[in-house]
Amino acid sequence: MRIVLLGPPGAGKGTQAARIIEKYGTPHISTGDILREAVKQKTELGKTAESYMSKGELVPDSVVIGIVAERLKNPDCASGFLLDGFPRTVAQAVALDETLKENHMELDAVISLEVDEDEVVRRLSSRKVCSKFGAIYSTAGGAVAPETCESCQGQVITRTDDQPEAILRRLQVYKDQTEPLIEYYSKAGILKPVSATGSVDEVFSRVVEALS
Ligand code: AP5
């Protein structure tokens, strides 16, 4: 299956992606994770990306499109993939269509996670992540996140772009640059809107239903 996960920051894309790849066995391609790893490794890409990411701005299309096009050439993507956080602009969506066409592939579904703004601000303000492999934790409702990751013992931290100012900027950027993709994929006939409120399990059941 070739799937795109769309939704505002904090909608639960990473959380649902972990479940989807476990169930369907598709490779998970998260541009956010790829860029954060580059920042951590202090590569040229990471140095370019960091200044945009920390402010909640998008990394330029010219940078991100090339990364995904290269990744999709990997043999593990031949029978399917899950794109999380890409595309994020109409230019990225058009480039993705072209890359897929060149490789005789088509998207099967675009899952659009829908959740209101107050809820995403709540979720992002209480998110903690593993600094090694990105496992996601939440301190919402008084929950306690571990100091080290339960899977790999990496340090559990707050993402730099989960500061209040960056959260608000990311939401604005989503509205201006990413929301138009809802119409783009609706016109293509592959948009599957899914309510992302309720528990993680409830949302996952809806995702599975949308994919069936
Ligand atoms: P990216 O990492 O993609 O961030 P994002 O889209 O802002 O999304 P998040 O990772 O913040 O949220 P999520 O939807 O994955 O939610 P999560 O599952 O963690 O991108 C980061 C940056 O990289 C961008 O700002 C940009 O600079 C750059 N970038 C990336 N891709 C790019 C591209 N294509 N082009 C240009 N730049 C790009 O959940 C959030 C919290 O909510 C967690 O604590 C979780 O436990 C909790 N939660 C999840 N589901 C539920 C639920 N059902 N109920 C209650 N809590 C829940």
PDB file of C-alpha atoms and ligand atoms in Angstrom:
ATOM      1  CA  MET A   1       0.000   0.000   0.000  1.00  0.00           C
ATOM      2  CA  ARG A   2       1.173   3.525  -0.814  1.00  0.00           C
ATOM      3  CA  ILE A   3      -0.123   5.905   1.793  1.00  0.00           C
ATOM      4  CA  VAL A   4       0.305   9.575   2.730  1.00  0.00           C
ATOM      5  CA  LEU A   5      -0.474  10.730   6.281  1.00  0.00           C
ATOM      6  CA  LEU A   6      -1.667  14.324   6.293  1.00  0.00           C
ATOM      7  CA  GLY A   7      -2.689  16.468   9.240  1.00  0.00           C
ATOM      8  CA  PRO A   8      -1.747  19.479  11.345  1.00  0.00           C
ATOM      9  CA  PRO A   9       1.209  19.393  13.736  1.00  0.00           C
ATOM     10  CA  GLY A  10       0.241  17.261  16.715  1.00  0.00           C
ATOM     11  CA  ALA A  11      -2.667  15.529  14.959  1.00  0.00           C
ATOM     12  CA  GLY A  12      -1.042  12.185  15.769  1.00  0.00           C
ATOM     13  CA  LYS A  13       0.673  11.346  12.456  1.00  0.00           C
ATOM     14  CA  GLY A  14       3.766   9.845  14.101  1.00  0.00           C
ATOM     15  CA  THR A  15       1.657   7.988  16.660  1.00  0.00           C
ATOM     16  CA  GLN A  16      -0.612   6.462  14.009  1.00  0.00           C
ATOM     17  CA  ALA A  17       2.342   5.811  11.667  1.00  0.00           C
ATOM     18  CA  ALA A  18       3.906   3.516  14.279  1.00  0.00           C
ATOM     19  CA  ARG A  19       0.681   1.453  14.358  1.00  0.00           C
ATOM     20  CA  ILE A  20       0.222   1.437  10.582  1.00  0.00           C
ATOM     21  CA  ILE A  21       3.728   0.143   9.878  1.00  0.00           C
ATOM     22  CA  GLU A  22       3.311  -2.521  12.539  1.00  0.00           C
ATOM     23  CA  LYS A  23       0.062  -3.740  10.959  1.00  0.00           C
ATOM     24  CA  TYR A  24       0.887  -3.387   7.258  1.00  0.00           C
ATOM     25  CA  GLY A  25       4.696  -3.743   7.314  1.00  0.00           C
ATOM     26  CA  THR A  26       5.283  -0.775   4.995  1.00  0.00           C
ATOM     27  CA  PRO A  27       8.441   1.346   5.325  1.00  0.00           C
ATOM     28  CA  HIS A  28       7.841   4.578   7.262  1.00  0.00           C
ATOM     29  CA  ILE A  29       9.228   7.691   5.601  1.00  0.00           C
ATOM     30  CA  SER A  30       8.972  10.676   7.947  1.00  0.00           C
ATOM     31  CA  THR A  31      10.610  13.812   6.574  1.00  0.00           C
ATOM     32  CA  GLY A  32      10.550  15.290  10.094  1.00  0.00           C
ATOM     33  CA  ASP A  33      12.532  12.297  11.435  1.00  0.00           C
ATOM     34  CA  ILE A  34      14.986  12.400   8.489  1.00  0.00           C
ATOM     35  CA  LEU A  35      15.590  16.120   9.026  1.00  0.00           C
ATOM     36  CA  ARG A  36      15.926  15.790  12.836  1.00  0.00           C
ATOM     37  CA  GLU A  37      18.505  13.026  12.345  1.00  0.00           C
ATOM     38  CA  ALA A  38      20.467  15.276   9.959  1.00  0.00           C
ATOM     39  CA  VAL A  39      20.361  18.081  12.557  1.00  0.00           C
ATOM     40  CA  LYS A  40      21.612  15.666  15.222  1.00  0.00           C
ATOM     41  CA  GLN A  41      24.459  14.455  12.984  1.00  0.00           C
ATOM     42  CA  LYS A  42      25.313  18.093  12.105  1.00  0.00           C
ATOM     43  CA  THR A  43      25.411  17.298   8.359  1.00  0.00           C
ATOM     44  CA  GLU A  44      25.171  20.059   5.741  1.00  0.00           C
ATOM     45  CA  LEU A  45      21.476  19.194   5.333  1.00  0.00           C
ATOM     46  CA  GLY A  46      21.034  19.375   9.108  1.00  0.00           C
ATOM     47  CA  LYS A  47      22.701  22.781   9.316  1.00  0.00           C
ATOM     48  CA  THR A  48      20.374  24.109   6.591  1.00  0.00           C
ATOM     49  CA  ALA A  49      17.261  22.507   8.084  1.00  0.00           C
ATOM     50  CA  GLU A  50      17.814  23.520  11.725  1.00  0.00           C
ATOM     51  CA  SER A  51      17.253  27.229  11.229  1.00  0.00           C
ATOM     52  CA  TYR A  52      13.867  26.604   9.600  1.00  0.00           C
ATOM     53  CA  MET A  53      12.705  23.835  11.918  1.00  0.00           C
ATOM     54  CA  SER A  54      13.412  25.579  15.217  1.00  0.00           C
ATOM     55  CA  LYS A  55      11.256  28.526  14.106  1.00  0.00           C
ATOM     56  CA  GLY A  56       8.425  26.298  12.882  1.00  0.00           C
ATOM     57  CA  GLU A  57       9.010  27.154   9.225  1.00  0.00           C
ATOM     58  CA  LEU A  58       9.080  24.611   6.405  1.00  0.00           C
ATOM     59  CA  VAL A  59      12.435  23.519   5.038  1.00  0.00           C
ATOM     60  CA  PRO A  60      12.585  24.662   1.356  1.00  0.00           C
ATOM     61  CA  ASP A  61      10.837  22.407  -1.189  1.00  0.00           C
ATOM     62  CA  SER A  62      14.048  22.129  -3.210  1.00  0.00           C
ATOM     63  CA  VAL A  63      15.723  20.372  -0.262  1.00  0.00           C
ATOM     64  CA  VAL A  64      12.898  18.088   0.855  1.00  0.00           C
ATOM     65  CA  ILE A  65      11.700  16.931  -2.570  1.00  0.00           C
ATOM     66  CA  GLY A  66      15.151  15.545  -3.422  1.00  0.00           C
ATOM     67  CA  ILE A  67      15.386  13.643  -0.140  1.00  0.00           C
ATOM     68  CA  VAL A  68      12.054  11.887  -0.681  1.00  0.00           C
ATOM     69  CA  ALA A  69      12.671  11.153  -4.373  1.00  0.00           C
ATOM     70  CA  GLU A  70      15.946   9.435  -3.411  1.00  0.00           C
ATOM     71  CA  ARG A  71      14.344   7.507  -0.545  1.00  0.00           C
ATOM     72  CA  LEU A  72      11.527   6.220  -2.769  1.00  0.00           C
ATOM     73  CA  LYS A  73      14.106   4.650  -5.102  1.00  0.00           C
ATOM     74  CA  ASN A  74      15.144   2.335  -2.275  1.00  0.00           C
ATOM     75  CA  PRO A  75      14.069  -1.275  -3.057  1.00  0.00           C
ATOM     76  CA  ASP A  76      12.132  -1.503   0.227  1.00  0.00           C
ATOM     77  CA  CYS A  77       9.608   0.964  -1.229  1.00  0.00           C
ATOM     78  CA  ALA A  78       8.832  -1.175  -4.289  1.00  0.00           C
ATOM     79  CA  SER A  79       5.722  -2.722  -2.780  1.00  0.00           C
ATOM     80  CA  GLY A  80       4.578   0.204  -0.646  1.00  0.00           C
ATOM     81  CA  PHE A  81       5.422   2.984   1.795  1.00  0.00           C
ATOM     82  CA  LEU A  82       3.924   5.330   4.336  1.00  0.00           C
ATOM     83  CA  LEU A  83       4.814   8.993   3.844  1.00  0.00           C
ATOM     84  CA  ASP A  84       4.459  10.973   7.085  1.00  0.00           C
ATOM     85  CA  GLY A  85       4.824  14.759   6.871  1.00  0.00           C
ATOM     86  CA  PHE A  86       5.381  14.775   3.103  1.00  0.00           C
ATOM     87  CA  PRO A  87       4.047  16.316   0.936  1.00  0.00           C
ATOM     88  CA  ARG A  88       3.421  19.555   2.814  1.00  0.00           C
ATOM     89  CA  THR A  89       3.045  22.010  -0.063  1.00  0.00           C
ATOM     90  CA  VAL A  90       1.334  21.786  -3.434  1.00  0.00           C
ATOM     91  CA  ALA A  91       4.773  21.931  -5.100  1.00  0.00           C
ATOM     92  CA  GLN A  92       5.830  18.873  -3.071  1.00  0.00           C
ATOM     93  CA  ALA A  93       2.614  17.035  -4.036  1.00  0.00           C
ATOM     94  CA  VAL A  94       3.174  17.751  -7.726  1.00  0.00           C
ATOM     95  CA  ALA A  95       6.796  16.571  -7.439  1.00  0.00           C
ATOM     96  CA  LEU A  96       5.650  13.407  -5.670  1.00  0.00           C
ATOM     97  CA  ASP A  97       3.148  12.675  -8.455  1.00  0.00           C
ATOM     98  CA  GLU A  98       5.950  13.042 -10.996  1.00  0.00           C
ATOM     99  CA  THR A  99       8.330  10.777  -9.068  1.00  0.00           C
ATOM    100  CA  LEU A 100       5.649   8.112  -8.697  1.00  0.00           C
ATOM    101  CA  LYS A 101       4.735   8.341 -12.377  1.00  0.00           C
ATOM    102  CA  GLU A 102       8.381   7.887 -13.370  1.00  0.00           C
ATOM    103  CA  ASN A 103       8.429   4.743 -11.230  1.00  0.00           C
ATOM    104  CA  HIS A 104       5.035   3.487 -12.526  1.00  0.00           C
ATOM    105  CA  MET A 105       3.427   3.868  -9.099  1.00  0.00           C
ATOM    106  CA  GLU A 106       0.298   5.561  -7.740  1.00  0.00           C
ATOM    107  CA  LEU A 107      -0.839   6.588  -4.273  1.00  0.00           C
ATOM    108  CA  ASP A 108      -3.609   4.401  -2.846  1.00  0.00           C
ATOM    109  CA  ALA A 109      -4.814   6.717  -0.087  1.00  0.00           C
ATOM    110  CA  VAL A 110      -4.184  10.007   1.674  1.00  0.00           C
ATOM    111  CA  ILE A 111      -5.304   9.752   5.286  1.00  0.00           C
ATOM    112  CA  SER A 112      -6.177  13.242   6.515  1.00  0.00           C
ATOM    113  CA  LEU A 113      -6.206  13.350  10.326  1.00  0.00           C
ATOM    114  CA  GLU A 114      -8.707  15.955  11.504  1.00  0.00           C
ATOM    115  CA  VAL A 115      -8.475  17.540  14.949  1.00  0.00           C
ATOM    116  CA  ASP A 116      -9.237  21.012  16.292  1.00  0.00           C
ATOM    117  CA  GLU A 117      -6.553  23.580  17.058  1.00  0.00           C
ATOM    118  CA  ASP A 118      -7.037  23.684  20.855  1.00  0.00           C
ATOM    119  CA  GLU A 119      -6.468  19.945  21.012  1.00  0.00           C
ATOM    120  CA  VAL A 120      -3.261  20.033  18.935  1.00  0.00           C
ATOM    121  CA  VAL A 121      -1.849  22.827  21.095  1.00  0.00           C
ATOM    122  CA  ARG A 122      -2.650  20.698  24.169  1.00  0.00           C
ATOM    123  CA  ARG A 123      -1.013  17.627  22.611  1.00  0.00           C
ATOM    124  CA  LEU A 124       2.157  19.414  21.474  1.00  0.00           C
ATOM    125  CA  SER A 125       2.573  21.237  24.787  1.00  0.00           C
ATOM    126  CA  SER A 126       2.619  17.904  26.597  1.00  0.00           C
ATOM    127  CA  ARG A 127       4.671  15.872  24.113  1.00  0.00           C
ATOM    128  CA  LYS A 128       8.033  14.306  24.956  1.00  0.00           C
ATOM    129  CA  VAL A 129      10.130  12.339  22.472  1.00  0.00           C
ATOM    130  CA  CYS A 130      13.050   9.943  22.553  1.00  0.00           C
ATOM    131  CA  SER A 131      16.148  11.803  21.319  1.00  0.00           C
ATOM    132  CA  LYS A 132      17.516   8.599  19.735  1.00  0.00           C
ATOM    133  CA  PHE A 133      14.730   7.065  17.622  1.00  0.00           C
ATOM    134  CA  GLY A 134      11.820   9.451  18.196  1.00  0.00           C
ATOM    135  CA  ALA A 135       9.438   7.282  20.267  1.00  0.00           C
ATOM    136  CA  ILE A 136       6.556   9.540  21.321  1.00  0.00           C
ATOM    137  CA  TYR A 137       5.331  10.104  24.899  1.00  0.00           C
ATOM    138  CA  SER A 138       2.744  12.413  26.414  1.00  0.00           C
ATOM    139  CA  THR A 139       2.409  14.063  29.801  1.00  0.00           C
ATOM    140  CA  ALA A 140      -1.242  15.013  29.150  1.00  0.00           C
ATOM    141  CA  GLY A 141      -3.700  14.435  31.977  1.00  0.00           C
ATOM    142  CA  GLY A 142      -0.916  14.111  34.554  1.00  0.00           C
ATOM    143  CA  ALA A 143       0.804  11.165  32.789  1.00  0.00           C
ATOM    144  CA  VAL A 144       4.518  10.884  33.515  1.00  0.00           C
ATOM    145  CA  ALA A 145       6.933  10.399  30.614  1.00  0.00           C
ATOM    146  CA  PRO A 146      10.021   8.310  31.449  1.00  0.00           C
ATOM    147  CA  GLU A 147      13.401  10.077  31.598  1.00  0.00           C
ATOM    148  CA  THR A 148      14.851   7.463  29.272  1.00  0.00           C
ATOM    149  CA  CYS A 149      13.077   5.711  26.398  1.00  0.00           C
ATOM    150  CA  GLU A 150      11.387   2.419  27.276  1.00  0.00           C
ATOM    151  CA  SER A 151      12.594   0.844  23.983  1.00  0.00           C
ATOM    152  CA  CYS A 152      16.169   2.087  23.516  1.00  0.00           C
ATOM    153  CA  GLN A 153      17.105   3.959  26.725  1.00  0.00           C
ATOM    154  CA  GLY A 154      17.652   7.181  24.718  1.00  0.00           C
ATOM    155  CA  GLN A 155      17.119  10.437  26.588  1.00  0.00           C
ATOM    156  CA  VAL A 156      13.487  11.637  26.548  1.00  0.00           C
ATOM    157  CA  ILE A 157      13.339  15.347  25.681  1.00  0.00           C
ATOM    158  CA  THR A 158      11.043  18.182  24.541  1.00  0.00           C
ATOM    159  CA  ARG A 159      11.418  18.979  20.828  1.00  0.00           C
ATOM    160  CA  THR A 160      12.795  22.489  20.180  1.00  0.00           C
ATOM    161  CA  ASP A 161       9.807  23.233  17.936  1.00  0.00           C
ATOM    162  CA  ASP A 162       7.346  22.322  20.716  1.00  0.00           C
ATOM    163  CA  GLN A 163       7.926  25.721  22.372  1.00  0.00           C
ATOM    164  CA  PRO A 164       4.735  27.899  22.380  1.00  0.00           C
ATOM    165  CA  GLU A 165       5.928  30.384  19.737  1.00  0.00           C
ATOM    166  CA  ALA A 166       7.055  27.668  17.310  1.00  0.00           C
ATOM    167  CA  ILE A 167       3.814  25.695  17.835  1.00  0.00           C
ATOM    168  CA  LEU A 168       1.712  28.714  16.818  1.00  0.00           C
ATOM    169  CA  ARG A 169       3.913  29.350  13.791  1.00  0.00           C
ATOM    170  CA  ARG A 170       3.692  25.682  12.711  1.00  0.00           C
ATOM    171  CA  LEU A 171      -0.103  25.842  12.889  1.00  0.00           C
ATOM    172  CA  GLN A 172      -0.151  28.974  10.732  1.00  0.00           C
ATOM    173  CA  VAL A 173       2.266  27.421   8.232  1.00  0.00           C
ATOM    174  CA  TYR A 174       0.030  24.340   8.101  1.00  0.00           C
ATOM    175  CA  LYS A 175      -3.030  26.468   7.285  1.00  0.00           C
ATOM    176  CA  ASP A 176      -1.251  28.530   4.645  1.00  0.00           C
ATOM    177  CA  GLN A 177       0.843  25.896   2.913  1.00  0.00           C
ATOM    178  CA  THR A 178      -0.395  22.392   3.729  1.00  0.00           C
ATOM    179  CA  GLU A 179      -4.172  22.666   4.041  1.00  0.00           C
ATOM    180  CA  PRO A 180      -4.529  23.268   0.258  1.00  0.00           C
ATOM    181  CA  LEU A 181      -3.467  19.623  -0.154  1.00  0.00           C
ATOM    182  CA  ILE A 182      -6.846  18.541   1.209  1.00  0.00           C
ATOM    183  CA  GLU A 183      -8.492  19.920  -1.913  1.00  0.00           C
ATOM    184  CA  TYR A 184      -5.654  18.628  -4.114  1.00  0.00           C
ATOM    185  CA  TYR A 185      -6.125  15.029  -2.968  1.00  0.00           C
ATOM    186  CA  SER A 186      -9.892  15.333  -2.720  1.00  0.00           C
ATOM    187  CA  LYS A 187      -9.937  16.226  -6.426  1.00  0.00           C
ATOM    188  CA  ALA A 188      -7.667  13.232  -7.082  1.00  0.00           C
ATOM    189  CA  GLY A 189     -10.311  11.042  -5.393  1.00  0.00           C
ATOM    190  CA  ILE A 190      -7.951   9.478  -2.841  1.00  0.00           C
ATOM    191  CA  LEU A 191      -8.553  11.632   0.251  1.00  0.00           C
ATOM    192  CA  LYS A 192      -9.757   9.712   3.341  1.00  0.00           C
ATOM    193  CA  PRO A 193     -10.714  12.134   6.126  1.00  0.00           C
ATOM    194  CA  VAL A 194     -10.381  10.534   9.574  1.00  0.00           C
ATOM    195  CA  SER A 195     -11.385  12.124  12.880  1.00  0.00           C
ATOM    196  CA  ALA A 196      -8.274  12.174  15.090  1.00  0.00           C
ATOM    197  CA  THR A 197     -10.053  12.938  18.351  1.00  0.00           C
ATOM    198  CA  GLY A 198     -10.570  10.194  20.891  1.00  0.00           C
ATOM    199  CA  SER A 199      -8.055   7.639  22.078  1.00  0.00           C
ATOM    200  CA  VAL A 200      -5.092   6.471  19.995  1.00  0.00           C
ATOM    201  CA  ASP A 201      -6.817   3.070  19.611  1.00  0.00           C
ATOM    202  CA  GLU A 202     -10.069   4.652  18.459  1.00  0.00           C
ATOM    203  CA  VAL A 203      -8.257   6.759  15.876  1.00  0.00           C
ATOM    204  CA  PHE A 204      -6.303   3.723  14.657  1.00  0.00           C
ATOM    205  CA  SER A 205      -9.537   1.733  14.158  1.00  0.00           C
ATOM    206  CA  ARG A 206     -10.829   4.557  11.961  1.00  0.00           C
ATOM    207  CA  VAL A 207      -7.569   4.606   9.992  1.00  0.00           C
ATOM    208  CA  VAL A 208      -7.767   0.850   9.383  1.00  0.00           C
ATOM    209  CA  GLU A 209     -11.392   1.188   8.270  1.00  0.00           C
ATOM    210  CA  ALA A 210     -10.442   4.024   5.890  1.00  0.00           C
ATOM    211  CA  LEU A 211      -7.685   1.855   4.396  1.00  0.00           C
ATOM    212  CA  SER A 212      -9.848  -1.248   3.987  1.00  0.00           C
TER     213      SER A 212
HETATM  214  P1  AP5 B   1       7.275  16.866  11.611  1.00  0.00           P
HETATM  215  O1  AP5 B   1       8.139  16.058  12.480  1.00  0.00           O
HETATM  216  O2  AP5 B   1       6.625  16.215  10.449  1.00  0.00           O
HETATM  217  O3  AP5 B   1       6.232  17.582  12.555  1.00  0.00           O
HETATM  218  P2  AP5 B   1       4.668  17.951  12.424  1.00  0.00           P
HETATM  219  O4  AP5 B   1       4.030  17.738  11.111  1.00  0.00           O
HETATM  220  O5  AP5 B   1       4.624  19.332  12.963  1.00  0.00           O
HETATM  221  O6  AP5 B   1       3.998  16.900  13.258  1.00  0.00           O
HETATM  222  P3  AP5 B   1       4.380  16.457  14.666  1.00  0.00           P
HETATM  223  O7  AP5 B   1       5.497  15.449  14.614  1.00  0.00           O
HETATM  224  O8  AP5 B   1       4.605  17.660  15.538  1.00  0.00           O
HETATM  225  O9  AP5 B   1       3.028  15.820  15.170  1.00  0.00           O
HETATM  226  P4  AP5 B   1       2.328  14.448  14.791  1.00  0.00           P
HETATM  227  O10 AP5 B   1       1.128  14.737  13.954  1.00  0.00           O
HETATM  228  O11 AP5 B   1       3.314  13.451  14.279  1.00  0.00           O
HETATM  229  O12 AP5 B   1       1.808  14.056  16.234  1.00  0.00           O
HETATM  230  P5  AP5 B   1       2.358  12.968  17.280  1.00  0.00           P
HETATM  231  O13 AP5 B   1       1.978  11.603  16.834  1.00  0.00           O
HETATM  232  O14 AP5 B   1       3.776  13.227  17.653  1.00  0.00           O
HETATM  233  O15 AP5 B   1       8.074  18.119  11.042  1.00  0.00           O
HETATM  234  C1  AP5 B   1       8.855  18.932  11.880  1.00  0.00           C
HETATM  235  C2  AP5 B   1       9.477  20.045  11.062  1.00  0.00           C
HETATM  236  O16 AP5 B   1      10.340  19.488  10.052  1.00  0.00           O
HETATM  237  C3  AP5 B   1       8.507  20.938  10.289  1.00  0.00           C
HETATM  238  O17 AP5 B   1       7.981  21.978  11.090  1.00  0.00           O
HETATM  239  C4  AP5 B   1       9.417  21.455   9.177  1.00  0.00           C
HETATM  240  O18 AP5 B   1      10.277  22.474   9.644  1.00  0.00           O
HETATM  241  C5  AP5 B   1      10.250  20.240   8.840  1.00  0.00           C
HETATM  242  N1  AP5 B   1       9.623  19.396   7.806  1.00  0.00           N
HETATM  243  C6  AP5 B   1       9.191  18.119   7.948  1.00  0.00           C
HETATM  244  N2  AP5 B   1       8.668  17.667   6.798  1.00  0.00           N
HETATM  245  C7  AP5 B   1       8.780  18.685   5.905  1.00  0.00           C
HETATM  246  C8  AP5 B   1       8.392  18.840   4.545  1.00  0.00           C
HETATM  247  N3  AP5 B   1       7.767  17.856   3.868  1.00  0.00           N
HETATM  248  N4  AP5 B   1       8.645  20.030   3.951  1.00  0.00           N
HETATM  249  C9  AP5 B   1       9.266  21.035   4.612  1.00  0.00           C
HETATM  250  N5  AP5 B   1       9.658  20.963   5.902  1.00  0.00           N
HETATM  251  C10 AP5 B   1       9.410  19.784   6.543  1.00  0.00           C
HETATM  252  O19 AP5 B   1       1.412  13.325  18.537  1.00  0.00           O
HETATM  253  C11 AP5 B   1       1.566  14.541  19.226  1.00  0.00           C
HETATM  254  C12 AP5 B   1       1.286  14.319  20.732  1.00  0.00           C
HETATM  255  O20 AP5 B   1      -0.085  13.947  20.888  1.00  0.00           O
HETATM  256  C13 AP5 B   1       2.116  13.175  21.360  1.00  0.00           C
HETATM  257  O21 AP5 B   1       2.473  13.506  22.673  1.00  0.00           O
HETATM  258  C14 AP5 B   1       1.149  11.973  21.336  1.00  0.00           C
HETATM  259  O22 AP5 B   1       1.413  11.075  22.408  1.00  0.00           O
HETATM  260  C15 AP5 B   1      -0.192  12.669  21.515  1.00  0.00           C
HETATM  261  N6  AP5 B   1      -1.299  11.971  20.847  1.00  0.00           N
HETATM  262  C16 AP5 B   1      -1.289  11.372  19.635  1.00  0.00           C
HETATM  263  N7  AP5 B   1      -2.499  10.855  19.353  1.00  0.00           N
HETATM  264  C17 AP5 B   1      -3.304  11.179  20.412  1.00  0.00           C
HETATM  265  C18 AP5 B   1      -4.679  10.934  20.705  1.00  0.00           C
HETATM  266  N8  AP5 B   1      -5.489  10.264  19.872  1.00  0.00           N
HETATM  267  N9  AP5 B   1      -5.161  11.412  21.875  1.00  0.00           N
HETATM  268  C19 AP5 B   1      -4.358  12.097  22.742  1.00  0.00           C
HETATM  269  N10 AP5 B   1      -3.051  12.337  22.532  1.00  0.00           N
HETATM  270  C20 AP5 B   1      -2.529  11.895  21.357  1.00  0.00           C
END
